[in-house]
Amino acid sequence: MARNAFPIQTFSQMSPFAPYFIGLDLWRIGVESQAVIAMRTLGMMGLWATRPAEVTRMVQEKPVAAFAAWQAASLAMMRGAGLEATTRAALRPVGKRTGSNMRRLARLGPGICG
């Protein structure tokens, strides 16, 4: 009997902790993105020291992050990764972007930046 070249991973084959860790990743990305939104909003109101290019940056980075997530998930699937690995691969580029944005904006702090 021939082996399936593209095995399909079911939920019963995943680690029992996989949904927990994926949920933690989603929670962290959500918290970081809300912090970034808050700091950018405060920057637009003049209460956070953001650069003028921040508005353009927040619009331009969305399609780039979405494409990076799609590409990472696609590559993981093409390599035969299971559901957990594919999901985590898709979340990795988005999480890197939200984390770096949050750290960068938090360093600027309250005030006015030119």
Coordinates of N, CA and C in Angstrom, one line a residue:
M1 N 0.8 -1.2 0.0 CA 0.0 0.0 0.0 C 0.9 1.2 0.0
A2 N 0.6 2.2 -0.9 CA 1.4 3.4 -1.0 C 1.1 4.4 0.1
R3 N 2.1 5.0 0.6 CA 1.9 6.0 1.6 C 1.4 7.3 1.0
N4 N 0.6 8.0 1.7 CA 0.1 9.3 1.3 C 1.2 10.3 1.2
A5 N 1.5 11.0 0.1 CA 2.5 12.0 0.0 C 2.3 13.2 0.8
F6 N 1.0 13.5 1.0 CA 0.6 14.7 1.8 C -0.3 14.2 3.0
P7 N 0.3 13.8 4.1 CA -0.6 13.4 5.2 C -1.3 14.5 5.8
I8 N -2.5 14.2 6.1 CA -3.4 15.2 6.8 C -3.4 15.0 8.3
Q9 N -3.0 16.1 9.0 CA -3.0 15.9 10.5 C -4.3 16.3 11.0
T10 N -4.8 15.4 11.9 CA -6.1 15.7 12.5 C -5.8 16.3 13.9
F11 N -6.9 16.8 14.5 CA -6.7 17.4 15.9 C -6.2 16.3 16.9
S12 N -6.6 15.1 16.7 CA -6.2 14.0 17.6 C -4.7 13.7 17.5
Q13 N -4.0 14.1 16.4 CA -2.6 13.9 16.2 C -1.8 15.0 16.7
M14 N -2.4 16.2 17.0 CA -1.6 17.3 17.5 C -1.3 17.1 19.0
S15 N -0.3 17.8 19.4 CA 0.0 17.8 20.8 C -1.2 18.3 21.6
P16 N -1.4 17.8 22.8 CA -2.6 18.2 23.6 C -2.5 19.7 24.0
F17 N -1.2 20.2 24.0 CA -1.0 21.6 24.4 C -1.0 22.6 23.3
A18 N -1.1 22.1 22.0 CA -1.0 22.9 20.9 C -2.1 24.0 20.9
P19 N -3.3 23.7 21.1 CA -4.3 24.8 21.1 C -4.0 25.9 22.2
Y20 N -3.5 25.4 23.3 CA -3.1 26.4 24.4 C -2.0 27.3 23.9
F21 N -0.9 26.8 23.3 CA 0.2 27.6 22.9 C -0.2 28.5 21.7
I22 N -1.0 28.0 20.8 CA -1.5 28.9 19.7 C -2.4 30.0 20.3
G23 N -3.2 29.7 21.3 CA -4.0 30.7 21.9 C -3.2 31.7 22.6
L24 N -2.1 31.3 23.2 CA -1.2 32.3 23.9 C -0.6 33.2 22.8
D25 N -0.2 32.6 21.7 CA 0.4 33.5 20.6 C -0.6 34.5 20.1
L26 N -1.9 34.0 19.9 CA -2.9 34.9 19.5 C -3.2 36.0 20.5
W27 N -3.2 35.6 21.8 CA -3.4 36.6 22.8 C -2.3 37.7 22.9
R28 N -1.1 37.2 22.8 CA 0.1 38.1 22.8 C 0.0 39.1 21.6
I29 N -0.3 38.6 20.4 CA -0.4 39.4 19.2 C -1.5 40.4 19.4
G30 N -2.6 40.0 20.0 CA -3.8 40.9 20.2 C -3.4 42.0 21.2
V31 N -2.8 41.7 22.3 CA -2.4 42.7 23.3 C -1.4 43.7 22.6
E32 N -0.4 43.1 21.9 CA 0.6 44.0 21.3 C 0.0 44.9 20.3
S33 N -0.9 44.4 19.5 CA -1.5 45.2 18.4 C -2.4 46.3 19.0
Q34 N -3.1 46.0 20.1 CA -3.9 47.0 20.8 C -3.0 48.1 21.4
A35 N -1.9 47.7 21.9 CA -0.9 48.7 22.5 C -0.4 49.6 21.3
V36 N -0.1 49.0 20.2 CA 0.4 49.8 19.0 C -0.7 50.8 18.6
I37 N -2.0 50.3 18.5 CA -3.1 51.1 18.1 C -3.2 52.3 19.0
A38 N -3.1 52.0 20.3 CA -3.3 53.1 21.3 C -2.2 54.1 21.2
M39 N -0.9 53.7 21.0 CA 0.2 54.6 20.9 C 0.1 55.4 19.7
R40 N -0.3 54.8 18.6 CA -0.4 55.5 17.3 C -1.6 56.5 17.4
T41 N -2.7 56.2 18.0 CA -3.8 57.1 18.2 C -3.4 58.3 19.0
L42 N -2.7 58.0 20.1 CA -2.1 59.1 21.0 C -1.2 60.0 20.2
G43 N -0.4 59.3 19.3 CA 0.5 60.1 18.5 C -0.2 61.0 17.5
M44 N -1.3 60.5 17.0 CA -2.1 61.4 16.0 C -2.8 62.6 16.8
M45 N -3.0 62.4 18.1 CA -3.6 63.4 18.9 C -2.5 64.4 19.5
G46 N -1.2 64.0 19.3 CA -0.2 64.8 19.7 C 0.3 64.5 21.2
L47 N -0.2 63.4 21.7 CA 0.2 63.1 23.1 C 1.2 62.0 23.2
W48 N 1.7 61.4 22.1 CA 2.7 60.4 22.1 C 3.7 60.8 21.0
A49 N 5.0 60.6 21.3 CA 6.1 61.1 20.4 C 6.2 60.2 19.2
T50 N 5.4 60.3 18.2 CA 5.5 59.5 17.0 C 6.0 60.4 15.9
R51 N 6.6 59.8 14.9 CA 7.1 60.5 13.7 C 5.9 60.7 12.8
P52 N 6.0 61.7 11.9 CA 4.9 62.0 11.0 C 4.7 60.8 10.0
A53 N 5.7 60.1 9.7 CA 5.6 58.9 8.8 C 4.9 57.7 9.4
E54 N 4.5 57.8 10.6 CA 3.9 56.7 11.3 C 2.5 56.3 10.7
V55 N 1.8 57.3 10.3 CA 0.5 57.1 9.6 C 0.6 56.3 8.3
T56 N 1.6 56.7 7.5 CA 1.9 56.0 6.3 C 2.4 54.6 6.6
R57 N 3.2 54.5 7.6 CA 3.8 53.2 7.9 C 2.7 52.2 8.4
M58 N 1.7 52.6 9.1 CA 0.7 51.7 9.6 C -0.2 51.2 8.5
V59 N -0.3 52.0 7.4 CA -1.1 51.5 6.3 C -0.3 50.6 5.4
Q60 N 1.0 50.9 5.2 CA 1.8 50.1 4.3 C 2.2 48.8 4.9
E61 N 2.3 48.6 6.2 CA 2.7 47.4 6.8 C 1.7 46.3 6.8
K62 N 0.4 46.6 6.6 CA -0.6 45.6 6.7 C -0.5 44.6 5.6
P63 N -0.5 45.0 4.3 CA -0.4 44.0 3.2 C 0.9 43.2 3.3
V64 N 2.0 43.8 3.7 CA 3.3 43.2 3.8 C 3.2 42.0 4.9
A65 N 2.6 42.3 6.0 CA 2.5 41.3 7.1 C 1.5 40.2 6.7
A66 N 0.4 40.6 6.0 CA -0.5 39.5 5.5 C 0.2 38.6 4.5
F67 N 0.9 39.2 3.6 CA 1.6 38.4 2.6 C 2.7 37.5 3.3
A68 N 3.4 38.0 4.3 CA 4.4 37.2 5.0 C 3.8 36.0 5.7
A69 N 2.6 36.3 6.3 CA 1.9 35.2 7.0 C 1.4 34.2 6.0
W70 N 0.8 34.6 4.9 CA 0.4 33.7 3.9 C 1.5 32.9 3.3
Q71 N 2.6 33.5 3.0 CA 3.8 32.8 2.5 C 4.4 31.8 3.5
A72 N 4.5 32.2 4.7 CA 5.0 31.2 5.7 C 4.1 30.0 5.9
A73 N 2.8 30.3 5.9 CA 1.8 29.1 6.0 C 1.9 28.3 4.8
S74 N 2.0 28.9 3.6 CA 2.0 28.1 2.4 C 3.3 27.2 2.3
L75 N 4.4 27.8 2.7 CA 5.7 27.1 2.7 C 5.6 25.9 3.7
A76 N 5.0 26.1 4.9 CA 4.9 25.1 5.9 C 4.0 23.9 5.3
M77 N 2.9 24.3 4.7 CA 2.0 23.3 4.1 C 2.7 22.5 3.0
M78 N 3.5 23.2 2.1 CA 4.2 22.5 1.0 C 5.3 21.6 1.6
R79 N 5.8 21.9 2.7 CA 6.8 21.0 3.3 C 6.2 19.8 4.1
G80 N 4.8 19.8 4.1 CA 4.1 18.7 4.8 C 3.9 18.9 6.2
A81 N 4.0 20.1 6.7 CA 3.8 20.4 8.1 C 2.3 20.2 8.5
G82 N 2.1 19.9 9.7 CA 0.7 19.7 10.2 C 0.0 21.0 10.5
L83 N -1.1 20.8 11.1 CA -2.0 22.0 11.4 C -1.3 22.9 12.4
E84 N -0.8 22.4 13.4 CA -0.1 23.2 14.4 C 1.1 24.0 13.9
A85 N 1.9 23.3 13.1 CA 3.1 24.0 12.6 C 2.7 25.0 11.6
T86 N 1.7 24.7 10.8 CA 1.3 25.7 9.8 C 0.7 26.9 10.4
T87 N -0.1 26.7 11.4 CA -0.7 27.9 12.1 C 0.4 28.7 12.8
R88 N 1.3 28.1 13.5 CA 2.4 28.8 14.2 C 3.3 29.5 13.2
A89 N 3.5 28.9 12.0 CA 4.3 29.6 10.9 C 3.6 30.8 10.4
A90 N 2.3 30.8 10.3 CA 1.5 32.0 9.9 C 1.5 33.1 10.9
L91 N 1.5 32.7 12.2 CA 1.5 33.7 13.2 C 2.9 34.3 13.5
R92 N 3.9 33.6 13.2 CA 5.3 34.1 13.5 C 5.6 35.5 12.9
P93 N 5.4 35.7 11.5 CA 5.7 37.0 11.0 C 4.8 38.2 11.5
V94 N 3.6 37.8 11.8 CA 2.7 38.9 12.4 C 3.1 39.2 13.8
G95 N 3.5 38.2 14.6 CA 3.9 38.4 15.9 C 5.2 39.2 16.0
K96 N 6.1 38.9 15.1 CA 7.4 39.7 15.0 C 7.1 41.2 14.7
R97 N 6.1 41.4 13.8 CA 5.8 42.8 13.5 C 5.1 43.6 14.6
T98 N 4.2 42.9 15.3 CA 3.5 43.6 16.4 C 4.5 43.8 17.5
G99 N 5.3 42.9 17.8 CA 6.3 43.1 18.9 C 7.3 44.2 18.6
S100 N 7.8 44.2 17.4 CA 8.8 45.3 17.1 C 8.1 46.6 17.1
N101 N 6.9 46.7 16.6 CA 6.2 48.0 16.6 C 5.9 48.5 18.0
M102 N 5.5 47.6 18.9 CA 5.2 47.9 20.3 C 6.5 48.4 21.0
R103 N 7.6 47.7 20.8 CA 8.8 48.1 21.4 C 9.3 49.5 20.9
R104 N 9.2 49.6 19.6 CA 9.7 50.9 19.0 C 8.9 52.1 19.4
L105 N 7.6 51.9 19.4 CA 6.7 53.0 19.9 C 6.8 53.3 21.4
A106 N 7.0 52.2 22.2 CA 7.1 52.4 23.6 C 8.3 53.2 24.0
R107 N 9.4 53.0 23.2 CA 10.7 53.7 23.5 C 10.5 55.2 23.2
L108 N 9.6 55.6 22.3 CA 9.4 57.0 22.0 C 8.8 57.7 23.2
G109 N 7.8 57.1 23.8 CA 7.2 57.6 25.0 C 6.3 58.8 24.7
P110 N 5.6 59.3 25.8 CA 4.7 60.5 25.7 C 5.5 61.7 25.4
G111 N 4.9 62.6 24.6 CA 5.5 63.8 24.3 C 5.4 64.1 22.8
I112 N 6.1 65.1 22.3 CA 6.0 65.5 20.9 C 7.3 65.2 20.2
C113 N 7.2 64.6 19.1 CA 8.4 64.2 18.3 C 8.2 64.9 16.9
G114 N 9.3 65.3 16.4 CA 9.2 66.0 15.1 C 9.7 65.2 14.0

